[in-house]
Amino acid sequence: MWTWKKVAQATSGRVADLAHGPSCAQSRLRLFGASEKDVRVTLFRDHHAWCPYCQKIWLWLEEKRVPYRVKKVTMFCYGEKEAWYTRVVPSGMLPAVELDGRIVTESDVILERLEATFGPLVREMNDRDVVACRRLERRLFGAWCEWLCRPQRSAAAEQRSKAQFEAVADAVEDLLARRPGAFFLGDEFTTADVVFVPYVERMSASLFYYKGFRLRDPAARPRLCAWFDTLETREAYVGTQSDFHTHCHDLPPQMGGCYESGDAAQAAARDLVDARAGGVPAETTVPVPDDAKLVAAARVAQFRSQIAAVNGELADAAAVDGALLAAVANLLDGGTAAAPPPGTAAALRYVKDRVNVPRDMPIHSARALCAALEATAALDSAAVPRSKIRLKDRRDQDPRPFQSAGVRVTA
């Protein structure tokens, strides 16, 4: 019989070194073996780890192993900007860094200032080859926006936008094929790769969900697939990597809307992502870690009171706590059918729809937890219709359930 005390005992080894260990979304201080007095950089990034430009700076700092602090701020499209932040950065822009006491904004300018202080990540932002990559990335971004974010008035218009995106994606494939090695400028991971990572990751997720299109397709784009695969061998990147479900539900407010193609392939892709049961083609090639379930259980156990509190409108907080325990028991027992308190299915599915990667836990931990939440909800003898993420109020993705000062948990 599982209790929260037994869960805590079973997951006690999930504590990570957030300052010196692998890259982790929960870290507030990164030292890489240095001491706190060596920190010259403070990175201001969003609470959820949804901001692509924040990811670019975050990844650069991780790859360069520059000691830094993290302060988290709300993005405009998800809530009100904190007053303390607008006093520091009047524009409210994200990301920003404080470098040796001076505030710098705009991600490209930030990278240039960091390069000037700590040296480039193999190649400088203004290196000729890097500039060519930056221009191509902007072309790809534009073609993606044209297809994803504009309602297509006809099937022919949909196909034209798709063809325009594929043409630029082919140019990316050709660029990767010009050099030996998996990365944009050869064998080494450079600033050019950092530039491509955030939005190409989001393109892969969103085009599958909203268009039924596989960007990470080995038959059509083998070199881009090799780039993704090699990227996922890098500890710094994996700590910043999200999953398809998170991106597909965080992007609409940022992009001003994302439009489905509406065909059968797209509907099947959307339902597969929303099921959160795994099996999404080319979402990740990383093998499932042995401790994936323990990491998920540790996160739920640590924040169970906060999770139950935000489900108050769906069920009694004590009942939600019992439902969460049943889900964690099913997770750790590998499918044992522990039934939740009656009437808590909607609360469990509410949590399932709001587990965020990497904010809350890594991809495989999230998959395992979401499968357990759904399996447990299905055992509710008094189930009510599920509560999905509200499409008109994307502030619904509240970061508070997984926030705590000084948290030290593996992720």
mmCIF file of C-alpha atoms in Angstrom:
data_model
loop_
_atom_site.group_PDB
_atom_site.id
_atom_site.type_symbol
_atom_site.label_atom_id
_atom_site.label_comp_id
_atom_site.label_asym_id
_atom_site.label_seq_id
_atom_site.Cartn_x
_atom_site.Cartn_y
_atom_site.Cartn_z
ATOM 1 C CA MET A 1 0.000 0.000 0.000
ATOM 2 C CA TRP A 2 1.560 3.259 -1.148
ATOM 3 C CA THR A 3 1.640 6.329 1.098
ATOM 4 C CA TRP A 4 3.291 9.652 0.399
ATOM 5 C CA LYS A 5 5.956 8.717 2.965
ATOM 6 C CA LYS A 6 6.720 5.541 0.994
ATOM 7 C CA VAL A 7 6.822 7.549 -2.245
ATOM 8 C CA ALA A 8 9.307 9.989 -0.664
ATOM 9 C CA GLN A 9 11.473 7.064 0.447
ATOM 10 C CA ALA A 10 11.332 5.425 -3.000
ATOM 11 C CA THR A 11 12.313 8.654 -4.755
ATOM 12 C CA SER A 12 14.883 9.931 -2.269
ATOM 13 C CA GLY A 13 17.729 9.403 -4.729
ATOM 14 C CA ARG A 14 16.227 11.838 -7.233
ATOM 15 C CA VAL A 15 17.992 14.857 -5.754
ATOM 16 C CA ALA A 16 20.227 16.545 -8.331
ATOM 17 C CA ASP A 17 23.014 19.054 -8.073
ATOM 18 C CA LEU A 18 21.261 21.974 -9.755
ATOM 19 C CA ALA A 19 24.331 24.213 -9.563
ATOM 20 C CA HIS A 20 26.965 21.879 -10.957
ATOM 21 C CA GLY A 21 25.065 18.949 -12.493
ATOM 22 C CA PRO A 22 23.250 18.536 -15.822
ATOM 23 C CA SER A 23 21.266 21.424 -17.302
ATOM 24 C CA CYS A 24 17.874 21.650 -15.609
ATOM 25 C CA ALA A 25 14.884 23.973 -15.926
ATOM 26 C CA GLN A 26 14.537 24.138 -12.131
ATOM 27 C CA SER A 27 18.025 25.588 -11.617
ATOM 28 C CA ARG A 28 18.288 29.124 -10.269
ATOM 29 C CA LEU A 29 22.086 29.134 -10.001
ATOM 30 C CA ARG A 30 24.571 27.446 -12.355
ATOM 31 C CA LEU A 31 28.219 27.281 -11.305
ATOM 32 C CA PHE A 32 29.865 24.475 -13.347
ATOM 33 C CA GLY A 33 32.428 23.908 -10.619
ATOM 34 C CA ALA A 34 33.062 27.599 -9.955
ATOM 35 C CA SER A 35 32.036 29.485 -6.818
ATOM 36 C CA GLU A 36 29.162 31.905 -6.427
ATOM 37 C CA LYS A 37 31.555 34.869 -6.270
ATOM 38 C CA ASP A 38 32.518 34.078 -9.886
ATOM 39 C CA VAL A 39 28.986 34.751 -11.190
ATOM 40 C CA ARG A 40 28.897 37.790 -13.483
ATOM 41 C CA VAL A 41 25.681 37.006 -15.378
ATOM 42 C CA THR A 42 22.018 36.978 -14.377
ATOM 43 C CA LEU A 43 19.644 35.561 -16.986
ATOM 44 C CA PHE A 44 16.063 36.810 -16.894
ATOM 45 C CA ARG A 45 13.880 34.200 -18.615
ATOM 46 C CA ASP A 46 10.263 33.120 -18.574
ATOM 47 C CA HIS A 47 8.699 30.990 -15.827
ATOM 48 C CA HIS A 48 7.588 28.189 -18.123
ATOM 49 C CA ALA A 49 10.711 27.731 -20.306
ATOM 50 C CA TRP A 50 8.465 28.483 -23.302
ATOM 51 C CA CYS A 51 10.313 31.512 -24.704
ATOM 52 C CA PRO A 52 12.442 30.542 -27.757
ATOM 53 C CA TYR A 53 14.760 33.531 -27.423
ATOM 54 C CA CYS A 54 15.325 32.713 -23.751
ATOM 55 C CA GLN A 55 16.204 29.153 -24.740
ATOM 56 C CA LYS A 56 18.822 30.495 -27.147
ATOM 57 C CA ILE A 57 20.670 32.385 -24.379
ATOM 58 C CA TRP A 58 20.134 29.583 -21.857
ATOM 59 C CA LEU A 59 21.645 27.025 -24.249
ATOM 60 C CA TRP A 60 24.622 29.254 -25.093
ATOM 61 C CA LEU A 61 25.439 29.761 -21.403
ATOM 62 C CA GLU A 62 25.147 26.025 -20.758
ATOM 63 C CA GLU A 63 27.384 25.112 -23.690
ATOM 64 C CA LYS A 64 30.004 27.694 -22.707
ATOM 65 C CA ARG A 65 29.649 26.753 -19.031
ATOM 66 C CA VAL A 66 29.506 30.373 -17.984
ATOM 67 C CA PRO A 67 28.337 30.656 -14.340
ATOM 68 C CA TYR A 68 25.004 32.462 -14.095
ATOM 69 C CA ARG A 69 21.943 33.110 -11.973
ATOM 70 C CA VAL A 70 18.360 32.759 -13.192
ATOM 71 C CA LYS A 71 15.442 35.045 -12.395
ATOM 72 C CA LYS A 72 12.070 34.072 -13.857
ATOM 73 C CA VAL A 73 9.562 36.500 -15.329
ATOM 74 C CA THR A 74 6.093 36.237 -16.870
ATOM 75 C CA MET A 75 5.816 36.609 -20.651
ATOM 76 C CA PHE A 76 3.342 39.272 -21.803
ATOM 77 C CA CYS A 77 1.128 36.759 -23.621
ATOM 78 C CA TYR A 78 0.566 34.646 -20.498
ATOM 79 C CA GLY A 79 0.054 37.200 -17.745
ATOM 80 C CA GLU A 80 0.977 40.519 -16.219
ATOM 81 C CA LYS A 81 4.653 41.432 -16.173
ATOM 82 C CA GLU A 82 6.071 41.607 -12.637
ATOM 83 C CA ALA A 83 6.534 45.184 -11.426
ATOM 84 C CA TRP A 84 10.009 44.453 -10.075
ATOM 85 C CA TYR A 85 11.090 43.406 -13.549
ATOM 86 C CA THR A 86 9.809 46.480 -15.343
ATOM 87 C CA ARG A 87 11.783 48.547 -12.874
ATOM 88 C CA VAL A 88 14.902 46.668 -13.983
ATOM 89 C CA VAL A 89 13.955 46.398 -17.685
ATOM 90 C CA PRO A 90 11.386 49.136 -18.475
ATOM 91 C CA SER A 91 10.495 47.568 -21.841
ATOM 92 C CA GLY A 92 9.639 44.287 -20.117
ATOM 93 C CA MET A 93 11.459 42.396 -22.888
ATOM 94 C CA LEU A 94 12.631 38.809 -22.484
ATOM 95 C CA PRO A 95 15.245 37.560 -22.398
ATOM 96 C CA ALA A 96 17.535 40.006 -20.704
ATOM 97 C CA VAL A 97 20.831 39.586 -18.930
ATOM 98 C CA GLU A 98 22.597 41.572 -16.307
ATOM 99 C CA LEU A 99 26.266 41.364 -17.245
ATOM 100 C CA ASP A 100 28.708 42.875 -14.778
ATOM 101 C CA GLY A 101 25.905 45.055 -13.443
ATOM 102 C CA ARG A 102 24.649 46.301 -16.846
ATOM 103 C CA ILE A 103 21.335 45.255 -18.446
ATOM 104 C CA VAL A 104 21.387 43.918 -22.015
ATOM 105 C CA THR A 105 18.279 43.016 -24.058
ATOM 106 C CA GLU A 106 17.609 41.502 -27.526
ATOM 107 C CA SER A 107 18.871 37.945 -27.846
ATOM 108 C CA ASP A 108 21.336 38.591 -30.674
ATOM 109 C CA VAL A 109 22.802 41.613 -28.889
ATOM 110 C CA ILE A 110 23.042 39.558 -25.707
ATOM 111 C CA LEU A 111 25.013 36.864 -27.535
ATOM 112 C CA GLU A 112 27.374 39.454 -28.981
ATOM 113 C CA ARG A 113 27.996 40.951 -25.518
ATOM 114 C CA LEU A 114 28.530 37.513 -23.997
ATOM 115 C CA GLU A 115 30.974 36.650 -26.779
ATOM 116 C CA ALA A 116 32.912 39.844 -26.161
ATOM 117 C CA THR A 117 33.186 38.961 -22.474
ATOM 118 C CA PHE A 118 33.620 35.182 -22.438
ATOM 119 C CA GLY A 119 34.666 34.361 -25.991
ATOM 120 C CA PRO A 120 32.609 32.842 -28.819
ATOM 121 C CA LEU A 121 31.072 29.392 -28.936
ATOM 122 C CA VAL A 122 33.629 28.272 -31.566
ATOM 123 C CA ARG A 123 32.377 30.886 -34.078
ATOM 124 C CA GLU A 124 31.274 34.488 -33.469
ATOM 125 C CA MET A 125 27.800 35.794 -34.232
ATOM 126 C CA ASN A 126 29.267 38.003 -36.981
ATOM 127 C CA ASP A 127 31.408 35.283 -38.548
ATOM 128 C CA ARG A 128 30.544 35.078 -42.258
ATOM 129 C CA ASP A 129 29.339 31.466 -42.082
ATOM 130 C CA VAL A 130 27.292 32.120 -38.952
ATOM 131 C CA VAL A 131 25.670 35.164 -40.570
ATOM 132 C CA ALA A 132 24.674 33.002 -43.549
ATOM 133 C CA CYS A 133 23.090 30.501 -41.154
ATOM 134 C CA ARG A 134 21.280 33.271 -39.296
ATOM 135 C CA ARG A 135 19.791 34.551 -42.569
ATOM 136 C CA LEU A 136 18.645 31.087 -43.576
ATOM 137 C CA GLU A 137 17.085 30.515 -40.161
ATOM 138 C CA ARG A 138 15.063 33.727 -40.595
ATOM 139 C CA ARG A 139 13.902 32.547 -44.049
ATOM 140 C CA LEU A 140 12.783 29.253 -42.532
ATOM 141 C CA PHE A 141 11.050 31.119 -39.710
ATOM 142 C CA GLY A 142 9.168 33.282 -42.208
ATOM 143 C CA ALA A 143 8.002 30.299 -44.278
ATOM 144 C CA TRP A 144 6.876 28.528 -41.107
ATOM 145 C CA CYS A 145 4.884 31.535 -39.925
ATOM 146 C CA GLU A 146 3.256 31.915 -43.349
ATOM 147 C CA TRP A 147 2.052 28.316 -43.277
ATOM 148 C CA LEU A 148 1.227 27.922 -39.571
ATOM 149 C CA CYS A 149 -0.086 31.336 -38.575
ATOM 150 C CA ARG A 150 -2.170 32.432 -41.566
ATOM 151 C CA PRO A 151 -5.559 30.862 -42.223
ATOM 152 C CA GLN A 152 -5.360 29.173 -45.649
ATOM 153 C CA ARG A 153 -8.491 29.977 -47.654
ATOM 154 C CA SER A 154 -8.351 26.917 -49.876
ATOM 155 C CA ALA A 155 -6.647 23.550 -50.278
ATOM 156 C CA ALA A 156 -4.537 25.068 -53.044
ATOM 157 C CA ALA A 157 -3.370 27.884 -50.751
ATOM 158 C CA GLU A 158 -2.532 25.322 -48.055
ATOM 159 C CA GLN A 159 -0.402 23.382 -50.548
ATOM 160 C CA ARG A 160 1.396 26.537 -51.732
ATOM 161 C CA SER A 161 2.354 27.465 -48.176
ATOM 162 C CA LYS A 162 3.497 23.916 -47.533
ATOM 163 C CA ALA A 163 5.603 23.914 -50.717
ATOM 164 C CA GLN A 164 7.193 27.242 -49.774
ATOM 165 C CA PHE A 165 8.167 25.897 -46.366
ATOM 166 C CA GLU A 166 9.524 22.670 -47.835
ATOM 167 C CA ALA A 167 11.658 24.646 -50.294
ATOM 168 C CA VAL A 168 13.394 26.493 -47.460
ATOM 169 C CA ALA A 169 13.658 23.291 -45.423
ATOM 170 C CA ASP A 170 15.398 21.757 -48.444
ATOM 171 C CA ALA A 171 17.850 24.680 -48.384
ATOM 172 C CA VAL A 172 18.588 23.886 -44.728
ATOM 173 C CA GLU A 173 19.123 20.246 -45.671
ATOM 174 C CA ASP A 174 21.510 21.296 -48.447
ATOM 175 C CA LEU A 175 23.475 23.549 -46.090
ATOM 176 C CA LEU A 176 23.929 20.693 -43.621
ATOM 177 C CA ALA A 177 25.048 18.407 -46.468
ATOM 178 C CA ARG A 178 27.844 20.769 -47.553
ATOM 179 C CA ARG A 179 30.035 19.967 -44.567
ATOM 180 C CA PRO A 180 31.200 16.801 -42.839
ATOM 181 C CA GLY A 181 29.809 16.237 -39.380
ATOM 182 C CA ALA A 182 26.298 16.566 -37.998
ATOM 183 C CA PHE A 183 26.264 20.275 -37.173
ATOM 184 C CA PHE A 184 25.759 23.330 -39.355
ATOM 185 C CA LEU A 185 29.425 24.233 -39.558
ATOM 186 C CA GLY A 186 30.925 20.758 -39.296
ATOM 187 C CA ASP A 187 31.811 18.462 -36.416
ATOM 188 C CA GLU A 188 31.587 21.075 -33.675
ATOM 189 C CA PHE A 189 28.464 22.512 -32.061
ATOM 190 C CA THR A 190 28.655 26.281 -32.649
ATOM 191 C CA THR A 191 26.711 29.505 -32.394
ATOM 192 C CA ALA A 192 25.119 28.621 -35.738
ATOM 193 C CA ASP A 193 23.455 25.608 -34.134
ATOM 194 C CA VAL A 194 22.320 27.662 -31.141
ATOM 195 C CA VAL A 195 20.562 30.029 -33.561
ATOM 196 C CA PHE A 196 18.609 27.207 -35.211
ATOM 197 C CA VAL A 197 17.666 25.190 -32.134
ATOM 198 C CA PRO A 198 14.706 27.081 -30.583
ATOM 199 C CA TYR A 199 12.468 27.555 -33.589
ATOM 200 C CA VAL A 200 13.369 24.355 -35.458
ATOM 201 C CA GLU A 201 12.380 22.465 -32.311
ATOM 202 C CA ARG A 202 9.066 24.345 -32.312
ATOM 203 C CA MET A 203 8.564 23.850 -36.051
ATOM 204 C CA SER A 204 8.907 20.093 -35.680
ATOM 205 C CA ALA A 205 6.237 20.035 -32.967
ATOM 206 C CA SER A 206 3.757 22.534 -34.378
ATOM 207 C CA LEU A 207 3.774 21.372 -37.998
ATOM 208 C CA PHE A 208 3.085 17.806 -36.900
ATOM 209 C CA TYR A 209 0.209 18.884 -34.649
ATOM 210 C CA TYR A 210 -1.393 21.568 -36.818
ATOM 211 C CA LYS A 211 -0.505 20.270 -40.305
ATOM 212 C CA GLY A 212 0.224 16.547 -39.938
ATOM 213 C CA PHE A 213 3.697 17.249 -41.387
ATOM 214 C CA ARG A 214 6.908 15.537 -40.277
ATOM 215 C CA LEU A 215 9.871 17.881 -40.394
ATOM 216 C CA ARG A 216 12.075 15.252 -38.787
ATOM 217 C CA ASP A 217 11.582 12.808 -41.667
ATOM 218 C CA PRO A 218 14.650 10.623 -42.437
ATOM 219 C CA ALA A 219 13.495 9.898 -45.984
ATOM 220 C CA ALA A 220 13.076 13.561 -46.931
ATOM 221 C CA ARG A 221 15.646 15.266 -44.664
ATOM 222 C CA PRO A 222 18.271 12.791 -43.425
ATOM 223 C CA ARG A 223 20.864 15.451 -42.556
ATOM 224 C CA LEU A 224 18.380 17.471 -40.518
ATOM 225 C CA CYS A 225 17.407 14.267 -38.711
ATOM 226 C CA ALA A 226 21.076 13.559 -38.002
ATOM 227 C CA TRP A 227 21.383 17.094 -36.611
ATOM 228 C CA PHE A 228 18.416 16.498 -34.286
ATOM 229 C CA ASP A 229 19.743 13.100 -33.234
ATOM 230 C CA THR A 230 23.221 14.420 -32.454
ATOM 231 C CA LEU A 231 21.762 17.418 -30.671
ATOM 232 C CA GLU A 232 19.995 15.034 -28.312
ATOM 233 C CA THR A 233 23.338 13.565 -27.248
ATOM 234 C CA ARG A 234 24.296 16.926 -25.754
ATOM 235 C CA GLU A 235 23.522 17.241 -22.066
ATOM 236 C CA ALA A 236 23.189 21.025 -22.303
ATOM 237 C CA TYR A 237 20.502 20.794 -24.983
ATOM 238 C CA VAL A 238 18.482 17.967 -23.429
ATOM 239 C CA GLY A 239 18.039 20.034 -20.262
ATOM 240 C CA THR A 240 16.325 22.775 -22.307
ATOM 241 C CA GLN A 241 14.345 20.496 -24.656
ATOM 242 C CA SER A 242 10.549 20.530 -24.646
ATOM 243 C CA ASP A 243 7.990 18.030 -25.962
ATOM 244 C CA PHE A 244 5.414 18.368 -28.748
ATOM 245 C CA HIS A 245 2.429 18.805 -26.428
ATOM 246 C CA THR A 246 3.996 21.677 -24.514
ATOM 247 C CA HIS A 247 5.015 23.546 -27.659
ATOM 248 C CA CYS A 248 1.705 23.023 -29.455
ATOM 249 C CA HIS A 249 -0.213 24.537 -26.554
ATOM 250 C CA ASP A 250 2.225 27.317 -25.646
ATOM 251 C CA LEU A 251 2.743 28.644 -29.193
ATOM 252 C CA PRO A 252 -0.680 30.116 -30.154
ATOM 253 C CA PRO A 253 -0.460 33.128 -27.792
ATOM 254 C CA GLN A 254 3.120 33.820 -28.885
ATOM 255 C CA MET A 255 2.385 33.494 -32.602
ATOM 256 C CA GLY A 256 -1.031 35.152 -32.699
ATOM 257 C CA GLY A 257 -2.739 31.854 -33.523
ATOM 258 C CA CYS A 258 -1.906 28.523 -35.169
ATOM 259 C CA TYR A 259 -4.198 27.050 -37.825
ATOM 260 C CA GLU A 260 -4.994 23.402 -38.443
ATOM 261 C CA SER A 261 -5.024 22.049 -41.985
ATOM 262 C CA GLY A 262 -8.101 20.018 -41.036
ATOM 263 C CA ASP A 263 -7.400 16.833 -42.967
ATOM 264 C CA ALA A 264 -7.475 13.305 -41.568
ATOM 265 C CA ALA A 265 -3.692 13.030 -41.174
ATOM 266 C CA GLN A 266 -3.570 16.270 -39.210
ATOM 267 C CA ALA A 267 -6.470 15.244 -36.952
ATOM 268 C CA ALA A 268 -4.741 11.938 -36.199
ATOM 269 C CA ALA A 269 -1.486 13.739 -35.405
ATOM 270 C CA ARG A 270 -3.257 16.214 -33.110
ATOM 271 C CA ASP A 271 -5.053 13.450 -31.215
ATOM 272 C CA LEU A 272 -1.812 11.486 -30.819
ATOM 273 C CA VAL A 273 -0.034 14.475 -29.287
ATOM 274 C CA ASP A 274 -2.944 15.346 -27.014
ATOM 275 C CA ALA A 275 -3.195 11.768 -25.761
ATOM 276 C CA ARG A 276 0.278 12.222 -24.240
ATOM 277 C CA ALA A 277 0.856 8.474 -24.374
ATOM 278 C CA GLY A 278 4.093 8.481 -26.380
ATOM 279 C CA GLY A 279 4.468 7.137 -29.880
ATOM 280 C CA VAL A 280 4.736 10.582 -31.488
ATOM 281 C CA PRO A 281 7.012 10.144 -34.536
ATOM 282 C CA ALA A 282 10.446 11.708 -34.124
ATOM 283 C CA GLU A 283 9.591 13.683 -30.989
ATOM 284 C CA THR A 284 12.802 12.372 -29.468
ATOM 285 C CA THR A 285 15.321 9.598 -30.121
ATOM 286 C CA VAL A 286 16.666 9.596 -26.568
ATOM 287 C CA PRO A 287 16.188 6.180 -24.872
ATOM 288 C CA VAL A 288 13.949 6.085 -21.817
ATOM 289 C CA PRO A 289 16.132 6.651 -18.721
ATOM 290 C CA ASP A 290 15.927 3.981 -16.027
ATOM 291 C CA ASP A 291 14.769 6.550 -13.468
ATOM 292 C CA ALA A 292 12.150 8.327 -15.620
ATOM 293 C CA LYS A 293 9.222 7.184 -13.456
ATOM 294 C CA LEU A 294 11.014 7.955 -10.207
ATOM 295 C CA VAL A 295 11.765 11.495 -11.394
ATOM 296 C CA ALA A 296 8.073 12.013 -12.242
ATOM 297 C CA ALA A 297 6.932 10.603 -8.901
ATOM 298 C CA ALA A 298 9.410 12.817 -7.027
ATOM 299 C CA ARG A 299 8.082 15.942 -8.716
ATOM 300 C CA VAL A 300 4.444 15.094 -7.931
ATOM 301 C CA ALA A 301 5.230 14.160 -4.335
ATOM 302 C CA GLN A 302 7.105 17.384 -3.714
ATOM 303 C CA PHE A 303 4.363 19.616 -5.113
ATOM 304 C CA ARG A 304 1.215 17.611 -4.417
ATOM 305 C CA SER A 305 -0.352 20.238 -2.136
ATOM 306 C CA GLN A 306 0.063 22.968 -4.753
ATOM 307 C CA ILE A 307 -1.316 20.711 -7.497
ATOM 308 C CA ALA A 308 -4.342 19.816 -5.387
ATOM 309 C CA ALA A 309 -4.953 23.467 -4.531
ATOM 310 C CA VAL A 310 -5.258 24.596 -8.146
ATOM 311 C CA ASN A 311 -7.776 21.811 -8.799
ATOM 312 C CA GLY A 312 -10.206 23.113 -6.202
ATOM 313 C CA GLU A 313 -12.889 23.907 -8.775
ATOM 314 C CA LEU A 314 -12.846 20.326 -10.080
ATOM 315 C CA ALA A 315 -12.783 18.306 -6.861
ATOM 316 C CA ASP A 316 -12.062 18.552 -3.155
ATOM 317 C CA ALA A 317 -8.344 19.149 -2.525
ATOM 318 C CA ALA A 318 -8.109 16.125 -0.215
ATOM 319 C CA ALA A 319 -9.745 13.940 -2.851
ATOM 320 C CA VAL A 320 -7.333 15.252 -5.500
ATOM 321 C CA ASP A 321 -4.437 14.425 -3.196
ATOM 322 C CA GLY A 322 -5.758 10.870 -2.933
ATOM 323 C CA ALA A 323 -6.146 10.686 -6.702
ATOM 324 C CA LEU A 324 -2.573 11.856 -7.214
ATOM 325 C CA LEU A 325 -1.345 9.188 -4.804
ATOM 326 C CA ALA A 326 -3.281 6.541 -6.753
ATOM 327 C CA ALA A 327 -1.730 7.780 -10.005
ATOM 328 C CA VAL A 328 1.782 7.723 -8.540
ATOM 329 C CA ALA A 329 1.156 4.222 -7.155
ATOM 330 C CA ASN A 330 0.078 3.072 -10.610
ATOM 331 C CA LEU A 331 3.119 4.783 -12.116
ATOM 332 C CA LEU A 332 5.576 3.088 -9.770
ATOM 333 C CA ASP A 333 3.866 -0.311 -9.769
ATOM 334 C CA GLY A 334 3.855 -0.467 -13.557
ATOM 335 C CA GLY A 335 0.101 -0.448 -14.103
ATOM 336 C CA THR A 336 -1.419 -1.819 -10.880
ATOM 337 C CA ALA A 337 -5.030 -0.647 -10.858
ATOM 338 C CA ALA A 338 -5.277 1.641 -7.833
ATOM 339 C CA ALA A 339 -8.601 3.456 -8.218
ATOM 340 C CA PRO A 340 -8.856 7.177 -7.366
ATOM 341 C CA PRO A 341 -11.535 8.703 -5.139
ATOM 342 C CA PRO A 342 -14.848 9.029 -7.035
ATOM 343 C CA GLY A 343 -15.236 12.240 -9.014
ATOM 344 C CA THR A 344 -11.535 13.000 -9.428
ATOM 345 C CA ALA A 345 -11.008 11.947 -13.062
ATOM 346 C CA ALA A 346 -11.384 15.516 -14.314
ATOM 347 C CA ALA A 347 -8.780 16.719 -11.828
ATOM 348 C CA LEU A 348 -6.303 14.050 -12.933
ATOM 349 C CA ARG A 349 -6.836 14.953 -16.585
ATOM 350 C CA TYR A 350 -6.468 18.628 -15.729
ATOM 351 C CA VAL A 351 -2.992 17.832 -14.378
ATOM 352 C CA LYS A 352 -2.210 15.604 -17.363
ATOM 353 C CA ASP A 353 -2.969 18.428 -19.806
ATOM 354 C CA ARG A 354 -0.744 20.826 -17.884
ATOM 355 C CA VAL A 355 2.422 18.835 -17.239
ATOM 356 C CA ASN A 356 5.093 20.929 -18.957
ATOM 357 C CA VAL A 357 8.441 19.880 -20.408
ATOM 358 C CA PRO A 358 11.102 20.859 -19.347
ATOM 359 C CA ARG A 359 9.582 23.173 -16.723
ATOM 360 C CA ASP A 360 8.229 20.329 -14.630
ATOM 361 C CA MET A 361 10.202 17.279 -15.748
ATOM 362 C CA PRO A 362 11.931 15.764 -18.804
ATOM 363 C CA ILE A 363 10.099 14.241 -21.782
ATOM 364 C CA HIS A 364 10.141 10.594 -20.733
ATOM 365 C CA SER A 365 9.135 11.359 -17.161
ATOM 366 C CA ALA A 366 6.234 13.443 -18.456
ATOM 367 C CA ARG A 367 5.132 10.644 -20.788
ATOM 368 C CA ALA A 368 5.155 8.101 -17.964
ATOM 369 C CA LEU A 369 3.292 10.398 -15.584
ATOM 370 C CA CYS A 370 0.655 11.370 -18.158
ATOM 371 C CA ALA A 371 0.000 7.712 -19.003
ATOM 372 C CA ALA A 372 -0.466 6.946 -15.309
ATOM 373 C CA LEU A 373 -2.756 9.946 -14.816
ATOM 374 C CA GLU A 374 -4.979 8.867 -17.710
ATOM 375 C CA ALA A 375 -5.034 5.207 -16.658
ATOM 376 C CA THR A 376 -5.978 6.227 -13.125
ATOM 377 C CA ALA A 377 -8.666 8.655 -14.325
ATOM 378 C CA ALA A 378 -10.206 5.837 -16.352
ATOM 379 C CA LEU A 379 -10.754 3.902 -13.101
ATOM 380 C CA ASP A 380 -12.900 6.678 -11.582
ATOM 381 C CA SER A 381 -16.336 5.240 -10.905
ATOM 382 C CA ALA A 382 -17.926 8.700 -11.127
ATOM 383 C CA ALA A 383 -15.977 10.234 -13.979
ATOM 384 C CA VAL A 384 -17.152 13.542 -15.432
ATOM 385 C CA PRO A 385 -16.154 15.064 -18.810
ATOM 386 C CA ARG A 386 -12.539 16.122 -18.969
ATOM 387 C CA SER A 387 -11.483 19.771 -18.726
ATOM 388 C CA LYS A 388 -9.170 20.648 -21.608
ATOM 389 C CA ILE A 389 -6.792 23.561 -21.854
ATOM 390 C CA ARG A 390 -8.804 26.672 -22.628
ATOM 391 C CA LEU A 391 -7.977 27.935 -26.096
ATOM 392 C CA LYS A 392 -9.149 31.511 -25.478
ATOM 393 C CA ASP A 393 -7.309 32.041 -22.194
ATOM 394 C CA ARG A 394 -3.776 30.714 -22.476
ATOM 395 C CA ARG A 395 -2.899 32.116 -19.058
ATOM 396 C CA ASP A 396 -4.507 28.871 -17.947
ATOM 397 C CA GLN A 397 -1.007 27.294 -17.917
ATOM 398 C CA ASP A 398 -0.200 28.372 -14.355
ATOM 399 C CA PRO A 399 3.462 27.854 -13.365
ATOM 400 C CA ARG A 400 2.808 27.917 -9.616
ATOM 401 C CA PRO A 401 2.139 24.199 -9.001
ATOM 402 C CA PHE A 402 5.779 23.356 -9.689
ATOM 403 C CA GLN A 403 7.482 26.393 -8.168
ATOM 404 C CA SER A 404 9.332 26.506 -4.882
ATOM 405 C CA ALA A 405 12.345 28.424 -3.639
ATOM 406 C CA GLY A 406 15.476 26.356 -3.357
ATOM 407 C CA VAL A 407 14.054 23.229 -4.971
ATOM 408 C CA ARG A 408 16.643 20.529 -5.647
ATOM 409 C CA VAL A 409 14.989 17.809 -7.712
ATOM 410 C CA THR A 410 16.268 15.774 -10.656
ATOM 411 C CA ALA A 411 14.772 16.836 -13.974
#
